[in-house]
Short mmCIF file of C-alpha atoms in Angstrom, two decimals:
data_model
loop_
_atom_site.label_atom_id
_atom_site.label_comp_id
_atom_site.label_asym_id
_atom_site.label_seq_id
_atom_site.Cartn_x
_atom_site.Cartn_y
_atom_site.Cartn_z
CA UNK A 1 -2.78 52.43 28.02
CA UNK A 2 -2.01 50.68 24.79
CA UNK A 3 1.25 52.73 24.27
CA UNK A 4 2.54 52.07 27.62
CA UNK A 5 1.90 48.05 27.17
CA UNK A 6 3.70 48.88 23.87
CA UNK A 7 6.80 50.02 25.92
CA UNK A 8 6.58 47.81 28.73
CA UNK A 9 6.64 44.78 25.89
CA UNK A 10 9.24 46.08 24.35
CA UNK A 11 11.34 46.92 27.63
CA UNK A 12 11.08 43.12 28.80
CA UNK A 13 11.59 41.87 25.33
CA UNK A 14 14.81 43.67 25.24
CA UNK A 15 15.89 42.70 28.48
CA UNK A 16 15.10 38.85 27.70
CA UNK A 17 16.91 39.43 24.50
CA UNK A 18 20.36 40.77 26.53
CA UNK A 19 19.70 38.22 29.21
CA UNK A 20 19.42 35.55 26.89
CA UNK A 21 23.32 36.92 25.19
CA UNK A 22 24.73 36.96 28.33
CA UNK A 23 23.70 33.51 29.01
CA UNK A 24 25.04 32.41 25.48
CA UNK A 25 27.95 33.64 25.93
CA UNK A 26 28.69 32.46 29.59
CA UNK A 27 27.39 28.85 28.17
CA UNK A 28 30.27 29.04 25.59
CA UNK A 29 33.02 30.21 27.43
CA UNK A 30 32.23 28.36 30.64
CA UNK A 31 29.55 26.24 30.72
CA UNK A 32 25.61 26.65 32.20
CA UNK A 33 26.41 27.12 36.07
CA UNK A 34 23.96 24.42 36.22
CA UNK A 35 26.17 22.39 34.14
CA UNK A 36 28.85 23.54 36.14
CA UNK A 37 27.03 22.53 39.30
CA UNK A 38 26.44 19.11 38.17
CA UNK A 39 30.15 18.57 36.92
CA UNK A 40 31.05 19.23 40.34
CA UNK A 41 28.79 17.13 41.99
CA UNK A 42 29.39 14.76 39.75
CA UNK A 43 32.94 14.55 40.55
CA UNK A 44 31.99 14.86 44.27
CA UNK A 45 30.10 11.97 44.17
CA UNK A 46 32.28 9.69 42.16
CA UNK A 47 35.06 10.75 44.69
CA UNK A 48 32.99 9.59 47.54
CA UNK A 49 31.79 6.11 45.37
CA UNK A 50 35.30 5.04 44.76
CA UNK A 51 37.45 6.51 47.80
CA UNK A 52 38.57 5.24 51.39
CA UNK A 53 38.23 8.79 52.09
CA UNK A 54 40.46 8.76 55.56
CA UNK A 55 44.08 9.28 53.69
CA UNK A 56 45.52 11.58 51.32
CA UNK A 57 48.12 10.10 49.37
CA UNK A 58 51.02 12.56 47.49
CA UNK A 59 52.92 11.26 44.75
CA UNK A 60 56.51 13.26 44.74
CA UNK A 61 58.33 12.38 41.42
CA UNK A 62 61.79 13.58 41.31
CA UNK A 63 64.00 13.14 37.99
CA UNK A 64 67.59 13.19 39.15
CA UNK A 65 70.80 14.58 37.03
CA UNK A 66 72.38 11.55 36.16
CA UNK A 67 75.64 12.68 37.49
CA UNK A 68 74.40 13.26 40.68
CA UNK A 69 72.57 9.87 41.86
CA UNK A 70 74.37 8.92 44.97
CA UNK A 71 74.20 12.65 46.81
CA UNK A 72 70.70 12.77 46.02
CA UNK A 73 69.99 9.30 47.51
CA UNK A 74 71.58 10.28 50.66
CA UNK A 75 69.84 13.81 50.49
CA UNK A 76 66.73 12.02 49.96
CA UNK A 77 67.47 9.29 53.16
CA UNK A 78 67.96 12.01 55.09
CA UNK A 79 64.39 14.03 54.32
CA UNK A 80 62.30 11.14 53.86
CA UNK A 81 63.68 9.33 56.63
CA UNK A 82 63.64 12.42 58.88
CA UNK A 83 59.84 12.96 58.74
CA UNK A 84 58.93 9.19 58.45
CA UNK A 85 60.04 9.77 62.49
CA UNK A 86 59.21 12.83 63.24
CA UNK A 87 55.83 12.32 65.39
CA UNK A 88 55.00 15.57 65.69
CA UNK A 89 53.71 15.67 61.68
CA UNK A 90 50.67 14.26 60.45
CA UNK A 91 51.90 12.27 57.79
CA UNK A 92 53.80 8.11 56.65
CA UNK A 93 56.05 7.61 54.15
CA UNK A 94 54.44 4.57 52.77
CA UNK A 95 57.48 3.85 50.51
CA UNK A 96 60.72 5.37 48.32
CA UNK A 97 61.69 3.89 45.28
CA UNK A 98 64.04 3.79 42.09
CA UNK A 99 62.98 3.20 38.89
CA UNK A 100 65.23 0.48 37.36
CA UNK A 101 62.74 -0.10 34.32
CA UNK A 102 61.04 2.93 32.61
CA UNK A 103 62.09 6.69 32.92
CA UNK A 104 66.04 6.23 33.96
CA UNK A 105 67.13 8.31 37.30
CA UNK A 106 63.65 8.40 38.61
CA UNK A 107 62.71 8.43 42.11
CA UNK A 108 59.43 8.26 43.39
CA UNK A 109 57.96 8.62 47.09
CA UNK A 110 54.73 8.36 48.53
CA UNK A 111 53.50 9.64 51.69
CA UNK A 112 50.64 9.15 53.42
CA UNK A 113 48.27 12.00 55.14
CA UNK A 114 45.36 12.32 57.75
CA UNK A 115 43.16 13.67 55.15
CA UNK A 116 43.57 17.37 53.33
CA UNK A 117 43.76 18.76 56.94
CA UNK A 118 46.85 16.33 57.99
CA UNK A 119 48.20 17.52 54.46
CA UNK A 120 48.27 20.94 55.26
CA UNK A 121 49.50 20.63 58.81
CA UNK A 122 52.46 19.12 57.54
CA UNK A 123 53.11 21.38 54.67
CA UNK A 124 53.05 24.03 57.37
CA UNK A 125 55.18 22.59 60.20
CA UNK A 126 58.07 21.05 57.58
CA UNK A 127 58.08 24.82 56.12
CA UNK A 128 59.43 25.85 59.62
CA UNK A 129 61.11 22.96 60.88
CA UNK A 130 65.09 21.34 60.38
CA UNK A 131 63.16 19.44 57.49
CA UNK A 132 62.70 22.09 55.12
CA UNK A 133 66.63 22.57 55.25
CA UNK A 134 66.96 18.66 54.42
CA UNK A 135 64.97 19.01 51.56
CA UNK A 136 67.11 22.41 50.25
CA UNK A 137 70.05 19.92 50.23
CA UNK A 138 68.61 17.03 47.31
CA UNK A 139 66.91 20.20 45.02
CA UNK A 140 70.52 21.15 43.10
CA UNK A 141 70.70 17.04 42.32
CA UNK A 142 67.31 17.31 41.01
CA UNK A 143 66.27 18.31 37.31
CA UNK A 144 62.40 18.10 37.39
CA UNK A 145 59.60 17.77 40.26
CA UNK A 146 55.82 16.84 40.26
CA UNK A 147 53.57 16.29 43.30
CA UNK A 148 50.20 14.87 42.84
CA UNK A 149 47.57 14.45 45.28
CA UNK A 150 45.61 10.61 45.36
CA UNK A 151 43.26 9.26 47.22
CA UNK A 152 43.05 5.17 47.78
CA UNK A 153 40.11 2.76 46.04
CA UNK A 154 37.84 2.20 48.90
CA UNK A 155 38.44 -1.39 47.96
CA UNK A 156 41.99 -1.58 47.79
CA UNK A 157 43.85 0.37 51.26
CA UNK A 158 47.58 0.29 50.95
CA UNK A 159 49.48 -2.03 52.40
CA UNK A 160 51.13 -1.77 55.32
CA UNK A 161 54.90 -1.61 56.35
CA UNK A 162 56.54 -4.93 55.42
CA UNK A 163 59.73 -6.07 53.79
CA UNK A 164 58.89 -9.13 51.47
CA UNK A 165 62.22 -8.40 48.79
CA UNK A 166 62.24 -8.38 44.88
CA UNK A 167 60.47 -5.65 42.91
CA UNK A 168 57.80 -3.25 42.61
CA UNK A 169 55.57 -2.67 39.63
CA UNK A 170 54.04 0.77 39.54
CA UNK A 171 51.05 1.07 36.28
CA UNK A 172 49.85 4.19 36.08
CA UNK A 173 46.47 4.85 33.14
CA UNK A 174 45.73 8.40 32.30
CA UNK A 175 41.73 7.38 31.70
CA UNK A 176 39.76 9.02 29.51
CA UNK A 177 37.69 12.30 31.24
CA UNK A 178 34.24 11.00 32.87
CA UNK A 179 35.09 7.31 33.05
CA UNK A 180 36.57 6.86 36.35
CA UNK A 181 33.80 4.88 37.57
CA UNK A 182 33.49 2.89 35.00
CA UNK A 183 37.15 2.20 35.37
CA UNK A 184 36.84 1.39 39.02
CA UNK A 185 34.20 -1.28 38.36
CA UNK A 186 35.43 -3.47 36.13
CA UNK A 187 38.62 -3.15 37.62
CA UNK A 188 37.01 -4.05 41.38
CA UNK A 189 35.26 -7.10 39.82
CA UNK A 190 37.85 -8.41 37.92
CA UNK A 191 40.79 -7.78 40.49
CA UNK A 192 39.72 -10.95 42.44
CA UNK A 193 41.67 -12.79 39.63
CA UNK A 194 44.64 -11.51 40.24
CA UNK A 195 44.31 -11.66 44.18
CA UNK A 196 44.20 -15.23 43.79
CA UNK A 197 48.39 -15.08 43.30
CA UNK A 198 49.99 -12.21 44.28
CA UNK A 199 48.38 -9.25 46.61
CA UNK A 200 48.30 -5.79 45.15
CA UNK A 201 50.18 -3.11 47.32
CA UNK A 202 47.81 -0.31 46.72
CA UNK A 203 45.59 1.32 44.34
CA UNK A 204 44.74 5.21 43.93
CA UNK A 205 43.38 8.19 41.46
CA UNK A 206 44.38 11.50 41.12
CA UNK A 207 42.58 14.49 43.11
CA UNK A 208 45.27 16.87 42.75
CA UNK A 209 47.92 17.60 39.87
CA UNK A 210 47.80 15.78 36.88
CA UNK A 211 43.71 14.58 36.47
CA UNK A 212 41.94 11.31 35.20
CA UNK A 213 45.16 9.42 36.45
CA UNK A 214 44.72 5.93 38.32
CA UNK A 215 48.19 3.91 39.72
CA UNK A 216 48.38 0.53 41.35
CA UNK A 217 51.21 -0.79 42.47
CA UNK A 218 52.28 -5.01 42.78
CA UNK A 219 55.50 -6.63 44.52
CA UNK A 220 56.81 -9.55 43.01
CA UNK A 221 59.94 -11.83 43.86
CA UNK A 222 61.36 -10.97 40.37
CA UNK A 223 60.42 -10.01 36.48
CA UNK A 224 59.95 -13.96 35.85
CA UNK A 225 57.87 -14.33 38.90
CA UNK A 226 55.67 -11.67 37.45
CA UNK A 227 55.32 -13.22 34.44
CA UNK A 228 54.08 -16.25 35.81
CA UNK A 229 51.82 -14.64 38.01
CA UNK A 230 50.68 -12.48 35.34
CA UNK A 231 50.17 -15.41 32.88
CA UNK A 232 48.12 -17.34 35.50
CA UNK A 233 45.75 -14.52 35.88
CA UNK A 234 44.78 -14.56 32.25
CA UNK A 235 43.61 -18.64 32.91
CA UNK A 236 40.79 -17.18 35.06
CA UNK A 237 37.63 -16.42 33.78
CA UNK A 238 36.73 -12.58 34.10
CA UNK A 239 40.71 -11.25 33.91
CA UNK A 240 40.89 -11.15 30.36
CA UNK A 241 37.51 -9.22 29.68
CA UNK A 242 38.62 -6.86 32.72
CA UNK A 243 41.88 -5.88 30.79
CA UNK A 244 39.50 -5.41 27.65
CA UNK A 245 37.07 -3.21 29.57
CA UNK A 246 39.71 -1.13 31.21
CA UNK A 247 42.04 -0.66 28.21
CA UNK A 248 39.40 1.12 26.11
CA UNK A 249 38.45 3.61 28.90
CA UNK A 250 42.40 4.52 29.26
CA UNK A 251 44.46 7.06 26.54
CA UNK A 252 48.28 6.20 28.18
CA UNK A 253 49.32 3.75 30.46
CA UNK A 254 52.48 2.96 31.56
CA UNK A 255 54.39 -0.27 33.75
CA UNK A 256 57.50 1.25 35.61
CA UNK A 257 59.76 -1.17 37.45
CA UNK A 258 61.03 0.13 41.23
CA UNK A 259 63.23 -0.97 43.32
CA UNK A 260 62.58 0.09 47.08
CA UNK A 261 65.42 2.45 49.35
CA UNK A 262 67.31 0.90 52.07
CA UNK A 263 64.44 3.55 54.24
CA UNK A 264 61.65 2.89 52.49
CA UNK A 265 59.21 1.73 54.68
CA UNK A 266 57.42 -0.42 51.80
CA UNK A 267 60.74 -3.14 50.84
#
């Protein structure tokens, strides 16, 4: 009896002993899965906190050989514009623009989808539709791509359609990993003081592509209307320590100056 309690012991105490290795080991190359389970709910959840949840929003950044800026514009009128109106796909172009100030022969467009499903409806019907040919035509103007997936601030929904003139500012933060949140709520509280002048356009983070990325986006009549606006904002009380706040959770952010095309829904 005492010999086979001996070996029994000494079978579990070896097994514990590999179990606890392979544990180790799968802690240090990947993480507990119940620390993986709580990242991902934790990045569930703040997704749900801070999103509208009812669009999809894709970023398409396309950096243009310099040589080549008018054919690509009309390439690019006739593929944006040609599934802004076709009804039969589930997505909006909420707006095409040019950057003027920030990374030269830049052209950005943002469309609008019914969710993840409306964004792969569309992915599949432009893949066998005249609109996949449009888009062959701008790709030998273009030098670079990237296509992000966003979702909208559940206290900031795009805009709408409209066409007020002047220029769009597009600030984009790549925030430090784990403090979206806290990004979102000092930027919801303070953003009051700079609704008091001038109306942001939208507001989004990053699902899809590059991570931990926030943009918002602000029309103004010109640069010196936007530094007046600007410098009123800082008179309020709350704006300044909001910048504070924000700027510390943030590694790179960056101000890009657009101009809107003659399509662009967004002008």
């Amino acid at each position: 009896m005492l010999r086979l309690a001996t070996k029994q012991a000494l079978k579990f105490n070896g097994a514990l002993s590999g179990a606890q290795r392979s544990i180790s080991v799968q802690t240090l190359l990947h993480g507990s899965p119940e620390a993986k389970i709580a990242g991902d709910v934790e990045i569930l959840q703040h997704s749900r906190l801070v999103a509208r949840g009812k669009y999809v929003h894709g970023f398409e950044v396309h950096r243009v050989k310099p040589d080549s800026i008018d054919e690509y514009k009309a390439a690019a009128e006739k593929y944006y514009a040609g599934i802004k109106d076709d009804a039969r796909l589930h997505v909006k172009l909420t707006g095409s623009w040019e950057t003027v100030v920030g990374d030269q022969d830049t052209f950005v467009h943002i469309l609008e989808y019914e969710n993840y499903a409306g964004y792969d409806k569309t992915v599949k019907l432009i893949k066998n539709s005249e609109h996949a040919k449009s888009y062959k035509t701008l790709l030998p103007y273009v030098n670079s791509r990237s296509t992000q997936l966003t979702q909208e601030f559940a206290f900031l929904p795009t805009t709408p359609p409209h066409a007020q003139g002047g220029i769009f500012e597009l600030r984009t933060y790549q925030l430090k990993p784990g403090t979206l949140l806290e990004w979102e709520n000092t930027w919801r509280k303070g953003i009051e003081a700079r609704r008091k002048y001038v109306a942001p356009v939208g507001a989004w983070f990053s699902q899809i592509g590059r991570l931990h990325e926030v943009h918002h986006m602000w029309q103004y009549p010109s640069l010196d209307a936007r530094k007046e606006t600007r410098e009123k904002a800082w008179q309020i009380d709350g704006w300044a320590e909001t910048v504070s706040k924000t700027a510390q959770l943030a590694k790179v952010m960056d101000s890009f100056v657009l101009l809107p095309l003659p399509y662009s829904p967004l002008k």
